[in-house]
Structure formats: structure tokens, C-alpha cells
PDB file of N, CA, C and O in Angstrom:
ATOM      1  N   MET B 612      -1.804  22.983   8.502  1.00  0.00           N
ATOM      2  CA  MET B 612      -3.138  23.148   7.975  1.00  0.00           C
ATOM      3  C   MET B 612      -3.977  21.930   8.380  1.00  0.00           C
ATOM      4  O   MET B 612      -3.614  20.795   8.114  1.00  0.00           O
ATOM      5  N   ALA B 613      -5.075  22.163   9.032  1.00  0.00           N
ATOM      6  CA  ALA B 613      -5.992  21.092   9.430  1.00  0.00           C
ATOM      7  C   ALA B 613      -7.163  21.043   8.462  1.00  0.00           C
ATOM      8  O   ALA B 613      -7.757  22.067   8.148  1.00  0.00           O
ATOM      9  N   ILE B 614      -7.457  19.847   7.991  1.00  0.00           N
ATOM     10  CA  ILE B 614      -8.578  19.657   7.070  1.00  0.00           C
ATOM     11  C   ILE B 614      -9.536  18.654   7.690  1.00  0.00           C
ATOM     12  O   ILE B 614      -9.116  17.566   8.104  1.00  0.00           O
ATOM     13  N   GLN B 615     -10.772  19.010   7.771  1.00  0.00           N
ATOM     14  CA  GLN B 615     -11.806  18.097   8.254  1.00  0.00           C
ATOM     15  C   GLN B 615     -12.174  17.142   7.122  1.00  0.00           C
ATOM     16  O   GLN B 615     -12.257  17.555   5.965  1.00  0.00           O
ATOM     17  N   ILE B 616     -12.390  15.878   7.464  1.00  0.00           N
ATOM     18  CA  ILE B 616     -12.840  14.929   6.447  1.00  0.00           C
ATOM     19  C   ILE B 616     -14.118  14.240   6.910  1.00  0.00           C
ATOM     20  O   ILE B 616     -14.351  14.079   8.100  1.00  0.00           O
ATOM     21  N   ARG B 617     -14.924  13.880   5.937  1.00  0.00           N
ATOM     22  CA  ARG B 617     -16.134  13.095   6.196  1.00  0.00           C
ATOM     23  C   ARG B 617     -15.806  11.662   5.786  1.00  0.00           C
ATOM     24  O   ARG B 617     -15.696  11.361   4.598  1.00  0.00           O
ATOM     25  N   ALA B 618     -15.611  10.816   6.794  1.00  0.00           N
ATOM     26  CA  ALA B 618     -15.207   9.435   6.542  1.00  0.00           C
ATOM     27  C   ALA B 618     -15.571   8.585   7.745  1.00  0.00           C
ATOM     28  O   ALA B 618     -15.876   9.110   8.815  1.00  0.00           O
ATOM     29  N   ILE B 619     -15.516   7.279   7.549  1.00  0.00           N
ATOM     30  CA  ILE B 619     -15.774   6.327   8.628  1.00  0.00           C
ATOM     31  C   ILE B 619     -14.435   5.745   9.051  1.00  0.00           C
ATOM     32  O   ILE B 619     -13.765   5.073   8.254  1.00  0.00           O
ATOM     33  N   GLU B 620     -14.024   6.006  10.286  1.00  0.00           N
ATOM     34  CA  GLU B 620     -12.751   5.465  10.777  1.00  0.00           C
ATOM     35  C   GLU B 620     -12.918   3.979  11.105  1.00  0.00           C
ATOM     36  O   GLU B 620     -13.916   3.572  11.700  1.00  0.00           O
ATOM     37  N   CYS B 621     -11.928   3.192  10.707  1.00  0.00           N
ATOM     38  CA  CYS B 621     -11.957   1.738  10.914  1.00  0.00           C
ATOM     39  C   CYS B 621     -10.694   1.293  11.640  1.00  0.00           C
ATOM     40  O   CYS B 621      -9.686   2.000  11.631  1.00  0.00           O
ATOM     41  N   ARG B 622     -10.754   0.124  12.258  1.00  0.00           N
ATOM     42  CA  ARG B 622      -9.606  -0.381  13.019  1.00  0.00           C
ATOM     43  C   ARG B 622      -8.486  -0.911  12.134  1.00  0.00           C
ATOM     44  O   ARG B 622      -7.322  -0.828  12.496  1.00  0.00           O
ATOM     45  N   THR B 623      -8.835  -1.499  10.985  1.00  0.00           N
ATOM     46  CA  THR B 623      -7.838  -2.128  10.117  1.00  0.00           C
ATOM     47  C   THR B 623      -8.088  -1.758   8.661  1.00  0.00           C
ATOM     48  O   THR B 623      -9.169  -1.280   8.298  1.00  0.00           O
ATOM     49  N   ALA B 624      -7.100  -2.032   7.828  1.00  0.00           N
ATOM     50  CA  ALA B 624      -7.247  -1.805   6.390  1.00  0.00           C
ATOM     51  C   ALA B 624      -8.349  -2.696   5.822  1.00  0.00           C
ATOM     52  O   ALA B 624      -9.175  -2.247   5.024  1.00  0.00           O
ATOM     53  N   ARG B 625      -8.371  -3.957   6.242  1.00  0.00           N
ATOM     54  CA  ARG B 625      -9.387  -4.895   5.746  1.00  0.00           C
ATOM     55  C   ARG B 625     -10.793  -4.410   6.128  1.00  0.00           C
ATOM     56  O   ARG B 625     -11.718  -4.467   5.335  1.00  0.00           O
ATOM     57  N   GLU B 626     -10.940  -3.909   7.357  1.00  0.00           N
ATOM     58  CA  GLU B 626     -12.235  -3.383   7.800  1.00  0.00           C
ATOM     59  C   GLU B 626     -12.619  -2.144   6.987  1.00  0.00           C
ATOM     60  O   GLU B 626     -13.780  -1.971   6.618  1.00  0.00           O
ATOM     61  N   ALA B 627     -11.659  -1.293   6.685  1.00  0.00           N
ATOM     62  CA  ALA B 627     -11.938  -0.093   5.876  1.00  0.00           C
ATOM     63  C   ALA B 627     -12.417  -0.483   4.482  1.00  0.00           C
ATOM     64  O   ALA B 627     -13.367   0.112   3.961  1.00  0.00           O
ATOM     65  N   LEU B 628     -11.776  -1.484   3.878  1.00  0.00           N
ATOM     66  CA  LEU B 628     -12.200  -1.940   2.553  1.00  0.00           C
ATOM     67  C   LEU B 628     -13.605  -2.520   2.601  1.00  0.00           C
ATOM     68  O   LEU B 628     -14.438  -2.229   1.737  1.00  0.00           O
ATOM     69  N   ALA B 629     -13.884  -3.333   3.608  1.00  0.00           N
ATOM     70  CA  ALA B 629     -15.219  -3.942   3.737  1.00  0.00           C
ATOM     71  C   ALA B 629     -16.271  -2.871   4.009  1.00  0.00           C
ATOM     72  O   ALA B 629     -17.363  -2.904   3.428  1.00  0.00           O
ATOM     73  N   THR B 630     -15.963  -1.913   4.862  1.00  0.00           N
ATOM     74  CA  THR B 630     -16.907  -0.842   5.187  1.00  0.00           C
ATOM     75  C   THR B 630     -17.177   0.022   3.960  1.00  0.00           C
ATOM     76  O   THR B 630     -18.321   0.414   3.705  1.00  0.00           O
ATOM     77  N   ALA B 631     -16.139   0.311   3.192  1.00  0.00           N
ATOM     78  CA  ALA B 631     -16.306   1.104   1.977  1.00  0.00           C
ATOM     79  C   ALA B 631     -17.257   0.416   1.007  1.00  0.00           C
ATOM     80  O   ALA B 631     -18.120   1.046   0.399  1.00  0.00           O
ATOM     81  N   GLN B 632     -17.127  -0.894   0.898  1.00  0.00           N
ATOM     82  CA  GLN B 632     -17.983  -1.655  -0.010  1.00  0.00           C
ATOM     83  C   GLN B 632     -19.412  -1.723   0.517  1.00  0.00           C
ATOM     84  O   GLN B 632     -20.365  -1.475  -0.215  1.00  0.00           O
ATOM     85  N   LYS B 633     -19.571  -2.048   1.791  1.00  0.00           N
ATOM     86  CA  LYS B 633     -20.903  -2.210   2.382  1.00  0.00           C
ATOM     87  C   LYS B 633     -21.672  -0.900   2.491  1.00  0.00           C
ATOM     88  O   LYS B 633     -22.885  -0.870   2.305  1.00  0.00           O
ATOM     89  N   SER B 634     -20.974   0.176   2.810  1.00  0.00           N
ATOM     90  CA  SER B 634     -21.631   1.465   3.039  1.00  0.00           C
ATOM     91  C   SER B 634     -21.917   2.218   1.748  1.00  0.00           C
ATOM     92  O   SER B 634     -22.670   3.183   1.756  1.00  0.00           O
ATOM     93  N   GLY B 635     -21.272   1.804   0.670  1.00  0.00           N
ATOM     94  CA  GLY B 635     -21.446   2.506  -0.590  1.00  0.00           C
ATOM     95  C   GLY B 635     -20.455   3.640  -0.782  1.00  0.00           C
ATOM     96  O   GLY B 635     -20.491   4.340  -1.784  1.00  0.00           O
ATOM     97  N   CYS B 636     -19.547   3.835   0.180  1.00  0.00           N
ATOM     98  CA  CYS B 636     -18.522   4.874   0.037  1.00  0.00           C
ATOM     99  C   CYS B 636     -17.666   4.608  -1.196  1.00  0.00           C
ATOM    100  O   CYS B 636     -17.369   5.507  -1.963  1.00  0.00           O
ATOM    101  N   GLY B 637     -17.251   3.363  -1.317  1.00  0.00           N
ATOM    102  CA  GLY B 637     -16.500   2.973  -2.499  1.00  0.00           C
ATOM    103  C   GLY B 637     -15.002   2.987  -2.366  1.00  0.00           C
ATOM    104  O   GLY B 637     -14.321   2.245  -3.044  1.00  0.00           O
ATOM    105  N   ASP B 638     -14.440   3.836  -1.503  1.00  0.00           N
ATOM    106  CA  ASP B 638     -12.987   3.908  -1.388  1.00  0.00           C
ATOM    107  C   ASP B 638     -12.550   3.718   0.052  1.00  0.00           C
ATOM    108  O   ASP B 638     -13.293   4.022   0.989  1.00  0.00           O
ATOM    109  N   ALA B 639     -11.324   3.231   0.201  1.00  0.00           N
ATOM    110  CA  ALA B 639     -10.706   3.109   1.512  1.00  0.00           C
ATOM    111  C   ALA B 639      -9.337   3.756   1.418  1.00  0.00           C
ATOM    112  O   ALA B 639      -8.649   3.628   0.400  1.00  0.00           O
ATOM    113  N   ILE B 640      -8.962   4.476   2.479  1.00  0.00           N
ATOM    114  CA  ILE B 640      -7.677   5.156   2.475  1.00  0.00           C
ATOM    115  C   ILE B 640      -6.952   4.948   3.795  1.00  0.00           C
ATOM    116  O   ILE B 640      -7.548   4.590   4.815  1.00  0.00           O
ATOM    117  N   LEU B 641      -5.651   5.225   3.750  1.00  0.00           N
ATOM    118  CA  LEU B 641      -4.801   5.275   4.925  1.00  0.00           C
ATOM    119  C   LEU B 641      -4.344   6.720   5.045  1.00  0.00           C
ATOM    120  O   LEU B 641      -3.736   7.263   4.119  1.00  0.00           O
ATOM    121  N   LEU B 642      -4.657   7.351   6.171  1.00  0.00           N
ATOM    122  CA  LEU B 642      -4.330   8.763   6.379  1.00  0.00           C
ATOM    123  C   LEU B 642      -3.818   8.927   7.801  1.00  0.00           C
ATOM    124  O   LEU B 642      -4.519   8.581   8.762  1.00  0.00           O
ATOM    125  N   ASN B 643      -2.610   9.417   7.932  1.00  0.00           N
ATOM    126  CA  ASN B 643      -1.999   9.630   9.253  1.00  0.00           C
ATOM    127  C   ASN B 643      -2.045   8.378  10.117  1.00  0.00           C
ATOM    128  O   ASN B 643      -2.326   8.442  11.313  1.00  0.00           O
ATOM    129  N   GLY B 644      -1.801   7.228   9.505  1.00  0.00           N
ATOM    130  CA  GLY B 644      -1.752   5.974  10.242  1.00  0.00           C
ATOM    131  C   GLY B 644      -3.104   5.387  10.604  1.00  0.00           C
ATOM    132  O   GLY B 644      -3.175   4.389  11.303  1.00  0.00           O
ATOM    133  N   LYS B 645      -4.186   5.995  10.116  1.00  0.00           N
ATOM    134  CA  LYS B 645      -5.533   5.499  10.399  1.00  0.00           C
ATOM    135  C   LYS B 645      -6.205   5.071   9.104  1.00  0.00           C
ATOM    136  O   LYS B 645      -5.928   5.618   8.033  1.00  0.00           O
ATOM    137  N   HIS B 646      -7.118   4.113   9.226  1.00  0.00           N
ATOM    138  CA  HIS B 646      -7.824   3.563   8.071  1.00  0.00           C
ATOM    139  C   HIS B 646      -9.227   4.145   8.015  1.00  0.00           C
ATOM    140  O   HIS B 646      -9.916   4.213   9.036  1.00  0.00           O
ATOM    141  N   TYR B 647      -9.657   4.537   6.815  1.00  0.00           N
ATOM    142  CA  TYR B 647     -10.968   5.151   6.648  1.00  0.00           C
ATOM    143  C   TYR B 647     -11.681   4.594   5.415  1.00  0.00           C
ATOM    144  O   TYR B 647     -11.045   4.311   4.398  1.00  0.00           O
ATOM    145  N   ALA B 648     -13.005   4.510   5.514  1.00  0.00           N
ATOM    146  CA  ALA B 648     -13.865   4.334   4.339  1.00  0.00           C
ATOM    147  C   ALA B 648     -14.317   5.739   3.982  1.00  0.00           C
ATOM    148  O   ALA B 648     -14.714   6.514   4.856  1.00  0.00           O
ATOM    149  N   ILE B 649     -14.242   6.074   2.701  1.00  0.00           N
ATOM    150  CA  ILE B 649     -14.457   7.459   2.296  1.00  0.00           C
ATOM    151  C   ILE B 649     -15.067   7.513   0.904  1.00  0.00           C
ATOM    152  O   ILE B 649     -14.802   6.644   0.065  1.00  0.00           O
ATOM    153  N   PHE B 650     -15.885   8.515   0.650  1.00  0.00           N
ATOM    154  CA  PHE B 650     -16.440   8.717  -0.686  1.00  0.00           C
ATOM    155  C   PHE B 650     -15.353   9.244  -1.616  1.00  0.00           C
ATOM    156  O   PHE B 650     -14.465   9.998  -1.190  1.00  0.00           O
ATOM    157  N   ARG B 651     -15.406   8.869  -2.878  1.00  0.00           N
ATOM    158  CA  ARG B 651     -14.402   9.284  -3.866  1.00  0.00           C
ATOM    159  C   ARG B 651     -14.269  10.808  -3.927  1.00  0.00           C
ATOM    160  O   ARG B 651     -13.163  11.338  -3.976  1.00  0.00           O
ATOM    161  N   ALA B 652     -15.377  11.535  -3.892  1.00  0.00           N
ATOM    162  CA  ALA B 652     -15.311  12.997  -3.963  1.00  0.00           C
ATOM    163  C   ALA B 652     -14.525  13.579  -2.793  1.00  0.00           C
ATOM    164  O   ALA B 652     -13.785  14.554  -2.946  1.00  0.00           O
ATOM    165  N   GLU B 653     -14.662  12.972  -1.630  1.00  0.00           N
ATOM    166  CA  GLU B 653     -13.932  13.432  -0.448  1.00  0.00           C
ATOM    167  C   GLU B 653     -12.441  13.135  -0.602  1.00  0.00           C
ATOM    168  O   GLU B 653     -11.593  13.967  -0.274  1.00  0.00           O
ATOM    169  N   ALA B 654     -12.102  11.964  -1.118  1.00  0.00           N
ATOM    170  CA  ALA B 654     -10.697  11.622  -1.360  1.00  0.00           C
ATOM    171  C   ALA B 654     -10.097  12.559  -2.417  1.00  0.00           C
ATOM    172  O   ALA B 654      -8.950  13.003  -2.280  1.00  0.00           O
ATOM    173  N   GLU B 655     -10.859  12.874  -3.430  1.00  0.00           N
ATOM    174  CA  GLU B 655     -10.378  13.797  -4.463  1.00  0.00           C
ATOM    175  C   GLU B 655     -10.148  15.187  -3.888  1.00  0.00           C
ATOM    176  O   GLU B 655      -9.216  15.887  -4.284  1.00  0.00           O
ATOM    177  N   ARG B 656     -10.980  15.584  -2.938  1.00  0.00           N
ATOM    178  CA  ARG B 656     -10.807  16.880  -2.269  1.00  0.00           C
ATOM    179  C   ARG B 656      -9.478  16.896  -1.502  1.00  0.00           C
ATOM    180  O   ARG B 656      -8.732  17.878  -1.555  1.00  0.00           O
ATOM    181  N   LEU B 657      -9.164  15.790  -0.813  1.00  0.00           N
ATOM    182  CA  LEU B 657      -7.893  15.686  -0.106  1.00  0.00           C
ATOM    183  C   LEU B 657      -6.720  15.753  -1.080  1.00  0.00           C
ATOM    184  O   LEU B 657      -5.719  16.431  -0.834  1.00  0.00           O
ATOM    185  N   GLU B 658      -6.861  15.039  -2.185  1.00  0.00           N
ATOM    186  CA  GLU B 658      -5.799  15.026  -3.196  1.00  0.00           C
ATOM    187  C   GLU B 658      -5.558  16.428  -3.742  1.00  0.00           C
ATOM    188  O   GLU B 658      -4.418  16.880  -3.836  1.00  0.00           O
ATOM    189  N   THR B 659      -6.622  17.133  -4.070  1.00  0.00           N
ATOM    190  CA  THR B 659      -6.512  18.488  -4.612  1.00  0.00           C
ATOM    191  C   THR B 659      -5.875  19.441  -3.601  1.00  0.00           C
ATOM    192  O   THR B 659      -5.119  20.339  -3.974  1.00  0.00           O
ATOM    193  N   ALA B 660      -6.149  19.222  -2.318  1.00  0.00           N
ATOM    194  CA  ALA B 660      -5.596  20.070  -1.261  1.00  0.00           C
ATOM    195  C   ALA B 660      -4.133  19.744  -0.962  1.00  0.00           C
ATOM    196  O   ALA B 660      -3.497  20.422  -0.159  1.00  0.00           O
ATOM    197  N   GLY B 661      -3.589  18.702  -1.594  1.00  0.00           N
ATOM    198  CA  GLY B 661      -2.197  18.336  -1.405  1.00  0.00           C
ATOM    199  C   GLY B 661      -1.928  17.474  -0.186  1.00  0.00           C
ATOM    200  O   GLY B 661      -0.778  17.303   0.223  1.00  0.00           O
ATOM    201  N   VAL B 662      -2.976  16.897   0.394  1.00  0.00           N
ATOM    202  CA  VAL B 662      -2.828  16.041   1.573  1.00  0.00           C
ATOM    203  C   VAL B 662      -2.201  14.705   1.167  1.00  0.00           C
ATOM    204  O   VAL B 662      -2.601  14.108   0.168  1.00  0.00           O
ATOM    205  N   GLU B 663      -1.229  14.247   1.957  1.00  0.00           N
ATOM    206  CA  GLU B 663      -0.609  12.949   1.708  1.00  0.00           C
ATOM    207  C   GLU B 663      -1.466  11.847   2.329  1.00  0.00           C
ATOM    208  O   GLU B 663      -1.794  11.916   3.514  1.00  0.00           O
ATOM    209  N   PHE B 664      -1.835  10.863   1.515  1.00  0.00           N
ATOM    210  CA  PHE B 664      -2.585   9.697   1.977  1.00  0.00           C
ATOM    211  C   PHE B 664      -2.350   8.582   0.985  1.00  0.00           C
ATOM    212  O   PHE B 664      -1.619   8.757   0.014  1.00  0.00           O
ATOM    213  N   ALA B 665      -2.951   7.429   1.228  1.00  0.00           N
ATOM    214  CA  ALA B 665      -2.818   6.313   0.289  1.00  0.00           C
ATOM    215  C   ALA B 665      -4.158   5.614   0.148  1.00  0.00           C
ATOM    216  O   ALA B 665      -4.861   5.392   1.142  1.00  0.00           O
ATOM    217  N   TYR B 666      -4.514   5.308  -1.094  1.00  0.00           N
ATOM    218  CA  TYR B 666      -5.687   4.468  -1.334  1.00  0.00           C
ATOM    219  C   TYR B 666      -5.334   3.042  -0.936  1.00  0.00           C
ATOM    220  O   TYR B 666      -4.192   2.607  -1.108  1.00  0.00           O
ATOM    221  N   LEU B 667      -6.292   2.307  -0.408  1.00  0.00           N
ATOM    222  CA  LEU B 667      -6.128   0.900  -0.067  1.00  0.00           C
ATOM    223  C   LEU B 667      -6.821   0.050  -1.132  1.00  0.00           C
ATOM    224  O   LEU B 667      -7.950   0.363  -1.529  1.00  0.00           O
ATOM    225  N   HIS B 668      -6.145  -0.990  -1.586  1.00  0.00           N
ATOM    226  CA  HIS B 668      -6.710  -1.919  -2.571  1.00  0.00           C
ATOM    227  C   HIS B 668      -6.344  -3.335  -2.169  1.00  0.00           C
ATOM    228  O   HIS B 668      -5.269  -3.569  -1.615  1.00  0.00           O
ATOM    229  N   GLU B 669      -7.199  -4.266  -2.482  1.00  0.00           N
ATOM    230  CA  GLU B 669      -6.890  -5.675  -2.256  1.00  0.00           C
ATOM    231  C   GLU B 669      -6.614  -6.318  -3.606  1.00  0.00           C
ATOM    232  O   GLU B 669      -7.387  -6.150  -4.541  1.00  0.00           O
ATOM    233  N   ILE B 670      -5.506  -7.030  -3.694  1.00  0.00           N
ATOM    234  CA  ILE B 670      -5.130  -7.705  -4.937  1.00  0.00           C
ATOM    235  C   ILE B 670      -5.004  -9.200  -4.688  1.00  0.00           C
ATOM    236  O   ILE B 670      -4.805  -9.635  -3.558  1.00  0.00           O
ATOM    237  N   THR B 671      -5.115  -9.970  -5.760  1.00  0.00           N
ATOM    238  CA  THR B 671      -4.927 -11.417  -5.691  1.00  0.00           C
ATOM    239  C   THR B 671      -3.609 -11.755  -6.374  1.00  0.00           C
ATOM    240  O   THR B 671      -3.384 -11.378  -7.526  1.00  0.00           O
ATOM    241  N   LEU B 672      -2.751 -12.461  -5.660  1.00  0.00           N
ATOM    242  CA  LEU B 672      -1.457 -12.862  -6.204  1.00  0.00           C
ATOM    243  C   LEU B 672      -1.613 -14.138  -7.033  1.00  0.00           C
ATOM    244  O   LEU B 672      -2.662 -14.790  -7.012  1.00  0.00           O
ATOM    245  N   GLU B 673      -0.573 -14.492  -7.769  1.00  0.00           N
ATOM    246  CA  GLU B 673      -0.606 -15.673  -8.639  1.00  0.00           C
ATOM    247  C   GLU B 673      -0.956 -16.946  -7.889  1.00  0.00           C
ATOM    248  O   GLU B 673      -1.604 -17.836  -8.437  1.00  0.00           O
ATOM    249  N   ASP B 674      -0.539 -17.039  -6.638  1.00  0.00           N
ATOM    250  CA  ASP B 674      -0.817 -18.252  -5.853  1.00  0.00           C
ATOM    251  C   ASP B 674      -2.218 -18.259  -5.247  1.00  0.00           C
ATOM    252  O   ASP B 674      -2.590 -19.171  -4.521  1.00  0.00           O
ATOM    253  N   GLY B 675      -2.992 -17.218  -5.543  1.00  0.00           N
ATOM    254  CA  GLY B 675      -4.359 -17.131  -5.051  1.00  0.00           C
ATOM    255  C   GLY B 675      -4.506 -16.407  -3.724  1.00  0.00           C
ATOM    256  O   GLY B 675      -5.613 -16.111  -3.294  1.00  0.00           O
ATOM    257  N   SER B 676      -3.395 -16.111  -3.068  1.00  0.00           N
ATOM    258  CA  SER B 676      -3.480 -15.375  -1.805  1.00  0.00           C
ATOM    259  C   SER B 676      -3.829 -13.910  -2.090  1.00  0.00           C
ATOM    260  O   SER B 676      -3.598 -13.404  -3.188  1.00  0.00           O
ATOM    261  N   ARG B 677      -4.394 -13.269  -1.090  1.00  0.00           N
ATOM    262  CA  ARG B 677      -4.828 -11.885  -1.257  1.00  0.00           C
ATOM    263  C   ARG B 677      -4.000 -10.987  -0.352  1.00  0.00           C
ATOM    264  O   ARG B 677      -3.667 -11.361   0.767  1.00  0.00           O
ATOM    265  N   ARG B 678      -3.669  -9.810  -0.859  1.00  0.00           N
ATOM    266  CA  ARG B 678      -2.876  -8.830  -0.113  1.00  0.00           C
ATOM    267  C   ARG B 678      -3.518  -7.459  -0.249  1.00  0.00           C
ATOM    268  O   ARG B 678      -4.101  -7.134  -1.286  1.00  0.00           O
ATOM    269  N   ILE B 679      -3.379  -6.675   0.798  1.00  0.00           N
ATOM    270  CA  ILE B 679      -3.818  -5.288   0.729  1.00  0.00           C
ATOM    271  C   ILE B 679      -2.580  -4.445   0.414  1.00  0.00           C
ATOM    272  O   ILE B 679      -1.542  -4.586   1.059  1.00  0.00           O
ATOM    273  N   VAL B 680      -2.708  -3.592  -0.588  1.00  0.00           N
ATOM    274  CA  VAL B 680      -1.606  -2.727  -1.005  1.00  0.00           C
ATOM    275  C   VAL B 680      -2.062  -1.277  -0.914  1.00  0.00           C
ATOM    276  O   VAL B 680      -3.244  -0.979  -0.871  1.00  0.00           O
ATOM    277  N   THR B 681      -1.083  -0.377  -0.874  1.00  0.00           N
ATOM    278  CA  THR B 681      -1.378   1.054  -0.826  1.00  0.00           C
ATOM    279  C   THR B 681      -0.904   1.729  -2.094  1.00  0.00           C
ATOM    280  O   THR B 681       0.101   1.333  -2.687  1.00  0.00           O
ATOM    281  N   VAL B 682      -1.628   2.763  -2.490  1.00  0.00           N
ATOM    282  CA  VAL B 682      -1.250   3.589  -3.626  1.00  0.00           C
ATOM    283  C   VAL B 682      -1.098   5.011  -3.096  1.00  0.00           C
ATOM    284  O   VAL B 682      -2.093   5.690  -2.803  1.00  0.00           O
ATOM    285  N   PRO B 683       0.162   5.465  -2.906  1.00  0.00           N
ATOM    286  CA  PRO B 683       0.385   6.776  -2.320  1.00  0.00           C
ATOM    287  C   PRO B 683      -0.100   7.918  -3.215  1.00  0.00           C
ATOM    288  O   PRO B 683       0.036   7.869  -4.435  1.00  0.00           O
ATOM    289  N   ILE B 684      -0.635   8.938  -2.563  1.00  0.00           N
ATOM    290  CA  ILE B 684      -1.097  10.154  -3.249  1.00  0.00           C
ATOM    291  C   ILE B 684      -0.392  11.341  -2.606  1.00  0.00           C
ATOM    292  O   ILE B 684      -0.304  11.433  -1.383  1.00  0.00           O
ATOM    293  N   ASN B 685       0.111  12.236  -3.425  1.00  0.00           N
ATOM    294  CA  ASN B 685       0.822  13.440  -2.971  1.00  0.00           C
ATOM    295  C   ASN B 685       2.025  13.097  -2.091  1.00  0.00           C
ATOM    296  O   ASN B 685       2.372  13.838  -1.181  1.00  0.00           O
ATOM    297  N   ASP B 686       2.681  12.010  -2.389  1.00  0.00           N
ATOM    298  CA  ASP B 686       3.846  11.577  -1.615  1.00  0.00           C
ATOM    299  C   ASP B 686       5.101  12.234  -2.147  1.00  0.00           C
ATOM    300  O   ASP B 686       5.353  12.270  -3.279  1.00  0.00           O
TER     301      ASP B 686
END
């Protein structure tokens, strides 16, 4: 099953997070090995359709370093 998505493809996870913030999309995902900035409604549509993807989030560790983590959906 092929599903079209409305999203901005980015080269890296960090770029997807920055693009999501700057563009107003709000969310960044990893889908089929590619990074995207995407609107929440579009991500929810993928989730409802049973598509496997992961939300991207940046967290701060105790030592102050920052890491990008994934939250799998429909895995």
C-alpha cells in the first residue's frame, strides 16, 4: 500500500527538527530511513493508517549534552 504524504524531506534528523520548528509544522519523523518535517495532522493520518514511522525528539541528558531520540509508532 502506497500512501502519499505532505512533508518536507530533510537530509538529517537535526535538520528535520529545525525545519519543523521554523516552518511551523511542529513535528519531525523518520519514515523509511528518511527524515521529514510534518504537520501533526499528517503524522496522525499515517498513524491511523497503520504506517510504521518514528517521531524525532531532542532531549537533554544529565551532563547537558543533547541527543536525538526516536519514538516508534505502529512498530
